[in-house]
Amino acid sequence: MTFCADCVKGFVHEGIPQGKVEEIGGINTYVAIPTEDDYPKDTVILFLTDVFGLELVNNKLLADDFARNGWKVVVPDLFNGDPVPKDAHNPGAAYDVMKWLHSGHTPADVRPIIDKVVAELKEEGVTKFLVTGYCFGARFVFDLAFDKVIDVAVVSHPSLLELPQDLEKYLTTAEAPLLINSASNDRRLNLEHQANADRILGNGNFAPGYKREHFEGCDHGFAVRGDLTNPQVKAGKEGAFRATVTWFKNNSKA
């Protein structure tokens, strides 16, 4: 279970978050709500972040964008206030992300946090979970799908997957339609892994639905913390967002 160097690289985006942090199941959670009140109250987008968590404004801004498309969005603090610091982005930074991971942030540590949020949301009447995971957060999209907790799944440049084993398990175990947003330069989901995903889940093999979008000129992390001054990366980020919204809309109809 490893990260690549790009897992702690990226750019901070500009903007002012419109949501607020509140406790859900005892977990600090960023919540973004549509401005119009006619959104489906039984459905939420569960947004599972990269290692920078709520400290990185990019994650909150993306959540706000999803809310503008008509869903309540919840972004749990997966790290109990101890994410990878955003200055680990800085050139020359030598942050030890593996030491951080094994200091209380392994999947075994993080999954109970997610479960608490999901349990509270169910108590509040949520019955449909649309889940999007970026980098680190994508691991839990797979795990939640394996446990049949979620209804629709999206991962963008996933980390911490065991490949191709997790793809094969998804085929035989999961029921949530899956979209993968992939990049041309990603060591965690390289071109061979992408081809394996298509071979295993594509061509109608996974009945609930599978699609992979591919974005040229993009690196690992592009969909949440890419360099927006680079036209290809900007197009990739926007394209991954549009693909995710479309996937959710097409697969969450009653």
XYZ file of C-alpha atoms in Angstrom, residues 15-159:
145
model
C -12.459 30.701 -4.464
C -14.559 31.155 -1.355
C -16.414 28.058 -0.121
C -20.160 28.536 0.209
C -20.937 25.599 2.488
C -20.328 25.103 6.179
C -18.744 22.590 8.518
C -21.091 20.742 10.844
C -21.021 17.510 12.800
C -22.577 14.427 11.241
C -22.297 11.303 13.351
C -19.791 13.137 15.522
C -17.519 13.822 12.529
C -16.694 17.306 11.272
C -18.150 17.414 7.776
C -18.277 20.096 5.117
C -21.843 20.374 3.835
C -22.879 22.111 0.621
C -26.572 22.477 -0.182
C -28.277 23.618 -3.405
C -29.693 27.123 -3.340
C -33.056 25.835 -4.542
C -34.984 23.724 -2.030
C -36.372 21.219 -4.533
C -33.335 18.919 -4.439
C -33.939 15.232 -3.495
C -33.752 15.008 0.304
C -33.266 11.235 0.221
C -30.049 11.495 -1.817
C -26.576 12.816 -1.023
C -23.236 12.991 -2.743
C -20.641 11.553 -0.392
C -17.375 13.256 -1.392
C -14.263 11.374 -0.220
C -11.168 13.522 -0.414
C -7.520 13.181 -1.200
C -4.966 13.270 1.629
C -5.310 17.053 1.991
C -8.887 16.743 3.218
C -10.863 19.766 4.324
C -7.724 21.886 4.674
C -7.437 22.130 0.893
C -9.988 24.640 -0.373
C -10.149 22.825 -3.728
C -12.176 20.034 -2.132
C -14.744 22.451 -0.722
C -15.010 24.341 -4.014
C -15.669 21.088 -5.887
C -18.339 20.159 -3.362
C -19.985 23.533 -3.945
C -19.963 22.864 -7.686
C -21.756 19.555 -7.192
C -24.336 21.273 -4.972
C -25.035 23.769 -7.762
C -26.065 20.781 -9.857
C -28.860 19.860 -7.473
C -27.540 17.579 -4.724
C -26.686 17.927 -1.083
C -22.975 17.178 -0.720
C -21.196 15.947 2.400
C -17.408 15.896 2.730
C -16.286 14.154 5.939
C -13.024 15.037 7.635
C -11.397 11.667 7.080
C -8.366 12.542 9.181
C -9.698 13.917 12.474
C -8.162 17.321 11.812
C -4.786 15.881 10.785
C -4.604 15.879 6.970
C -1.408 16.148 4.976
C -0.601 19.879 5.269
C -1.274 21.859 2.128
C 2.268 23.252 2.139
C 3.423 19.741 1.221
C 2.533 21.015 -2.294
C 5.397 23.480 -2.150
C 8.422 22.933 -4.414
C 11.176 21.233 -2.481
C 8.885 19.941 0.248
C 9.899 16.498 1.459
C 6.824 15.459 3.399
C 6.835 11.816 4.537
C 3.346 10.765 3.469
C 3.914 7.119 4.397
C 4.768 8.094 7.966
C 1.575 10.160 8.031
C -0.456 7.240 6.679
C 0.709 4.921 9.427
C 0.067 7.503 12.139
C -3.646 6.820 12.349
C -4.747 7.302 8.739
C -4.728 3.835 7.210
C -7.910 2.535 5.569
C -8.631 0.618 8.777
C -8.515 3.919 10.690
C -10.540 5.930 8.172
C -13.371 3.544 7.287
C -15.071 3.863 10.719
C -15.202 7.637 10.213
C -17.077 7.181 6.953
C -19.372 4.591 8.494
C -20.386 7.001 11.268
C -21.350 9.651 8.732
C -23.273 7.181 6.578
C -25.130 5.802 9.595
C -26.226 9.267 10.727
C -27.340 10.229 7.233
C -29.446 7.067 7.043
C -31.030 8.021 10.363
C -31.904 11.379 8.780
C -33.690 9.651 5.892
C -31.008 9.372 3.222
C -31.521 6.233 1.167
C -29.345 6.894 -1.888
C -25.605 7.530 -1.808
C -23.778 8.859 -4.855
C -20.085 8.642 -4.023
C -17.082 10.305 -5.616
C -13.553 9.654 -4.418
C -10.320 11.387 -5.347
C -6.898 9.755 -4.921
C -6.904 8.430 -1.328
C -10.694 8.689 -1.107
C -11.180 6.373 -4.070
C -10.049 3.390 -1.995
C -13.209 3.741 0.078
C -15.476 4.070 -2.950
C -14.421 0.554 -3.860
C -14.767 -0.714 -0.299
C -18.224 0.814 0.143
C -19.289 -0.680 -3.175
C -17.992 -4.093 -2.100
C -20.162 -3.811 1.010
C -23.151 -2.647 -1.066
C -23.463 0.574 0.924
C -23.590 2.917 -2.069
C -25.693 3.311 -5.186
C -23.453 5.051 -7.728
C -19.647 5.197 -7.771
C -17.045 7.500 -9.304
C -13.286 7.459 -8.784
C -10.793 9.948 -10.144
C -7.077 9.038 -10.304
C -7.458 6.454 -7.495
C -4.712 5.539 -5.028
